[in-house]
XYZ file of C-alpha atoms in Angstrom:
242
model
C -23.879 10.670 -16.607
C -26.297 7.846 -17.576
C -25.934 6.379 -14.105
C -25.899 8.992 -11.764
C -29.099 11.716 -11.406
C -27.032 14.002 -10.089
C -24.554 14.034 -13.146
C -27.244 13.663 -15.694
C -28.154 17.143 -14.546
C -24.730 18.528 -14.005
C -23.461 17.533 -17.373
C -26.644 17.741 -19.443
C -25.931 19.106 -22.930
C -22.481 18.707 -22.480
C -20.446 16.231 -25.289
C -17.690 14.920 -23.001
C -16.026 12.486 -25.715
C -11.645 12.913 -25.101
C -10.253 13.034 -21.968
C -8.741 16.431 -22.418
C -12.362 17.935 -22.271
C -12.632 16.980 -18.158
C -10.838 20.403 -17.538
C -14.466 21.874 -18.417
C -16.154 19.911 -15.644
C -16.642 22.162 -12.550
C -15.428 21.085 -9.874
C -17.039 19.054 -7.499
C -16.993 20.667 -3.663
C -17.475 18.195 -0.936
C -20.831 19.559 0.401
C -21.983 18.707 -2.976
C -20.790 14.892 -2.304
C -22.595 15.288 1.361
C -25.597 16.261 0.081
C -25.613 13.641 -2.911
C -24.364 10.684 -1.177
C -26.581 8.577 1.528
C -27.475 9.359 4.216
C -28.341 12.474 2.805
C -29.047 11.604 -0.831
C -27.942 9.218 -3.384
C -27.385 11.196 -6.286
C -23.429 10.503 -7.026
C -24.240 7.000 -6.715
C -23.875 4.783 -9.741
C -25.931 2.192 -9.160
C -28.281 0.776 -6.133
C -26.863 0.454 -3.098
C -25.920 -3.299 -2.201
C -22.648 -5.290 -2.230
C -20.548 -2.369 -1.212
C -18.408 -0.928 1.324
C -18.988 2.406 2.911
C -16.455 4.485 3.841
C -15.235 8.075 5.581
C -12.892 10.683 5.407
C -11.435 11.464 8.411
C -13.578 15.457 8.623
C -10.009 17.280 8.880
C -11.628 20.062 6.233
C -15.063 19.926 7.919
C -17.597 17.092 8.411
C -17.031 13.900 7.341
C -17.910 12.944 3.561
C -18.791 9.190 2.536
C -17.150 7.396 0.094
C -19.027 3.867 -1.604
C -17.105 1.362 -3.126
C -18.696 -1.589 -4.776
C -16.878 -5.067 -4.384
C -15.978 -4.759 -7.618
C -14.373 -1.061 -7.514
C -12.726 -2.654 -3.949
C -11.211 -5.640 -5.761
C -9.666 -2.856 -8.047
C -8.576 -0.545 -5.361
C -6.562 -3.329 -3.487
C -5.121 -4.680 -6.942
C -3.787 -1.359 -6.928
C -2.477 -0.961 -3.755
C -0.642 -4.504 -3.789
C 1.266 -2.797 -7.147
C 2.100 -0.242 -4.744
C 3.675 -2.389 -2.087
C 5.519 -4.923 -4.537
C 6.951 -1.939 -6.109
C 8.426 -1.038 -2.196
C 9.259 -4.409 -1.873
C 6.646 -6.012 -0.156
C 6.488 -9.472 -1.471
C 5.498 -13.454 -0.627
C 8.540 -14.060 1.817
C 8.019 -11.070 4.310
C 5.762 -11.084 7.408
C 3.976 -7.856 7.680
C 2.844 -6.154 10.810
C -0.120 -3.917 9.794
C -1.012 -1.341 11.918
C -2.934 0.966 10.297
C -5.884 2.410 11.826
C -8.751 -0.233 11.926
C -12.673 0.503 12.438
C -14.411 3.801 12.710
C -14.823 3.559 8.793
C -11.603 3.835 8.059
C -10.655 2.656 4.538
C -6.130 2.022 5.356
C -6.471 -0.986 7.340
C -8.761 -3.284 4.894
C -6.994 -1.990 2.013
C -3.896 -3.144 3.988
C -4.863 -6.252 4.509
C -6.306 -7.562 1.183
C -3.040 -6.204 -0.881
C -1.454 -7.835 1.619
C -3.183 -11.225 1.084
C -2.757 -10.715 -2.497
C 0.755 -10.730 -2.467
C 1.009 -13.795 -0.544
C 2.146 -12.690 2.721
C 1.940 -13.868 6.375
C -0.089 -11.024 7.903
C -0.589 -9.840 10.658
C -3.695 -7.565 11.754
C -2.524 -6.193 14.712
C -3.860 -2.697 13.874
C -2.249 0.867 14.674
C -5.083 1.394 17.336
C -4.557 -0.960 19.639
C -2.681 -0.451 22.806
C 1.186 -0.147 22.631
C 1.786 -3.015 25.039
C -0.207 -5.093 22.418
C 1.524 -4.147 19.907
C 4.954 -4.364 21.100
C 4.360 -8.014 22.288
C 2.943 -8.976 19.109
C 5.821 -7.512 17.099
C 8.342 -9.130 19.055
C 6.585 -12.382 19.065
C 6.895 -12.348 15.528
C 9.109 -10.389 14.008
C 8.234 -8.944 11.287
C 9.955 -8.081 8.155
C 7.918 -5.348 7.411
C 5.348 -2.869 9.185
C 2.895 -0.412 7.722
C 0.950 2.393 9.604
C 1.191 6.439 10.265
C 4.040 7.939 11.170
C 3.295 8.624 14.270
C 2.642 4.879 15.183
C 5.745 3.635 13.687
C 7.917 5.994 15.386
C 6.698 5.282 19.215
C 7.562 1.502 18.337
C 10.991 3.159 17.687
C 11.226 4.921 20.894
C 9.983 1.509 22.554
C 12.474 -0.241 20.919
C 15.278 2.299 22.174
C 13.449 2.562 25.617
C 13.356 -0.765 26.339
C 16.909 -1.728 24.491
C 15.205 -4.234 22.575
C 16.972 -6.332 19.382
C 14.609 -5.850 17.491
C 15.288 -5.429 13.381
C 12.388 -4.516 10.929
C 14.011 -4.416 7.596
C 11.220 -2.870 5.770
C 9.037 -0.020 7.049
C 6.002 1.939 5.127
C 4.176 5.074 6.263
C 0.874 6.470 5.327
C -1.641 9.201 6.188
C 0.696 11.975 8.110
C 3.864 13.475 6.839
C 7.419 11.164 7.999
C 10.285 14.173 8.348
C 13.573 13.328 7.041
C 14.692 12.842 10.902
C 11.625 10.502 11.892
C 13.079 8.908 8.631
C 16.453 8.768 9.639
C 15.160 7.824 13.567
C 13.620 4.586 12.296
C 16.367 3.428 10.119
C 18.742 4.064 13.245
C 16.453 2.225 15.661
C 14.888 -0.339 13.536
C 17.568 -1.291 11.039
C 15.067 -0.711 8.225
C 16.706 -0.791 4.635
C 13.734 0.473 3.128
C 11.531 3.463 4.364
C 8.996 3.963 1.770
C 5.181 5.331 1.682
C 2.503 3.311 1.637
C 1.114 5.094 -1.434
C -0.495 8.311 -1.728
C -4.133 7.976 -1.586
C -7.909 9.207 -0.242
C -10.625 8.145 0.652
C -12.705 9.424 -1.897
C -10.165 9.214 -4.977
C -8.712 6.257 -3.984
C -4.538 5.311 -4.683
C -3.140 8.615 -6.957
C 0.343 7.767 -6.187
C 3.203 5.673 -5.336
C 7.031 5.743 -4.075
C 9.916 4.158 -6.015
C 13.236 3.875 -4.283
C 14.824 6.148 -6.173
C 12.473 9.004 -5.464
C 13.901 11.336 -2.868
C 11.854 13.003 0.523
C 8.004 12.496 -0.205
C 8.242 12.312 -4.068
C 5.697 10.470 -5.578
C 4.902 9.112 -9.154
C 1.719 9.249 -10.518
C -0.854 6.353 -11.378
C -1.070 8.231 -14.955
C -3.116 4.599 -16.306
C -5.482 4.807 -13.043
C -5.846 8.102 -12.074
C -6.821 11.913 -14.032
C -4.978 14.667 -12.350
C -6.021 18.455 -12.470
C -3.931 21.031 -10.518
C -6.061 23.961 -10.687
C -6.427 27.344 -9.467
C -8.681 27.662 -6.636
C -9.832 31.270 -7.343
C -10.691 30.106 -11.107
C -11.331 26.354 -10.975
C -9.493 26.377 -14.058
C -6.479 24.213 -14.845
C -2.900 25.727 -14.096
C-alpha cells in the first residue's frame, strides 16, 4: 500500500494488520494488472522500474499480462525453485538437460537455469524450442542424468528414443507447464529408464512457485509452499473464500 498508487487507493481506509484479514481484499482481475502494469501503466509496481526482469504469461485466458521481478525478488524466486528440485532429487552430481521453453519472455527456462546453477550442476541449456535433431544430438552427446521441460517435449524424445532404438537412459525426468497423464508417465519410465518422474514445481508467472512434488505424492499432487506462498480458494460467483 505505501509503495504502490494503485493499492494506496484500493486499500485506503482499510487496517490490514493479521494475515487472516487478506480474505477481505477483492480480488485482483488480470485486466486490472494490464492496465496497472507498463506498458500501460505502472500502478502495481513497487518501486521504479530498473534492475528487473520483465516477464509474460503465455495469453491462454486472453491477452498477455506482464509480470516484473526485481533482481532481488528473482534471486528469491530461483532460491525457491532449487528447494524444489533438490527435494526431486536434483543435486551437484547430475547433468541436467534443460529444455524448457527459452525466449519470447518466458520466465521456465531462466528460472531453470539459475536453480540449476545453484545446486551445483553441469547444465546444459539446450532449450525445449530448439529443433529435435538438436536436441537429440545434444542429449546423446551427453547424457544426461536428468531433463526438465513440458510434457509434450519430453515425451517426443521418448518416441525418438524408441524410433531410433537408441540406449539411451535418463534416470531422472521433471515436467512442467502442461498436464503428464499417468500413461505419458508410465511411457517415459518404459523408454527412458527414469526412476524418478516428478514436476518441476507448480508455479506462474505472475505468483511465482505455489507448489512442489515429493515422491511420495501420488498423480499430480502437490504440497504447498505454506512459508512462501498465501492461498485463497474462493468462489468465483462471490469472491469470497470457500
Amino acid at each position: 500500500r505505501e509503495s504502490s498508487t494503485f493499492y494506496r487507493e484500493r486499500l485506503s481506509g482499510q487496517p490490514l494488520r493479521e494475515p487472516a484479514e487478506l480474505s477481505r481484499l477483492p480480488l485482483l482481475t488480470g485486466e486490472e494488472v494490464r492496465c496497472h502494469t507498463p506498458p500501460a501503466g505502472q500502478g502495481l509496481l513497487t518501486g521504479p522500474l530498473a534492475g528487473a526482469y520483465v516477464f509474460a504469461s503465455g495469453g491462454s485466458t486472453g491477452a498477455p499480462k506482464f509480470s516484473f521481478y526485481s533482481y532481488e525478488e528473482w534471486q528469491e524466486v530461483t532460491d525457491t525453485m532449487a528447494a524444489i528440485y533438490s527435494i526431486a532429487g536434483i543435486g551437484s552430481g547430475d547433468t541436467v538437460g534443460n529444455l524448457f521453453m527459452a525466449g519470447s519472455l518466458y520466465t521456465s527456462f531462466l528460472a531453470a537455469s539459475e536453480a540449476l546453477e545453484k545446486l551445483g550442476c553441469v547444465s546444459l541449456p539446450i532449450a525445449g524450442n530448439a529443433e529435435l535433431d538438436l536436441v537429440m544430438r545434444y542429449v546423446e552427446l551427453f547424457r544426461p542424468t536428468a531433463i526438465l521441460g513440458l510434457p509434450s517435449v519430453l515425451v517426443q524424445i521418448a518416441e525418438t528414443v524408441e524410433r531410433r532404438g537408441l540406449d539411451l537412459k535418463i534416470p531422472k525426468v521433471l515436467y512442467g507447464g502442461e498436464h503428464l497423464s499417468r500413461e505419458a508417465k508410465a511411457y517415459l519410465r518404459q523408454r527412458l529408464g527414469s526412476q524418478v518422474v516428478l514436476s518441476a514445481g507448480y508455479a506462474s508467472v505472475d505468483a511465482g512457485p505455489i507448489g512442489y512434488q515429493c515422491p511420495f505424492r501420488p498423480g499430480g499432487v502437490h504440497h504447498l509452499m505454506y512459508d512462501y506462498q498465501y492461498l485463497e480458494i474462493v468462489d468465483p460467483e462471490t469472491g469470497l473464500p470457500v
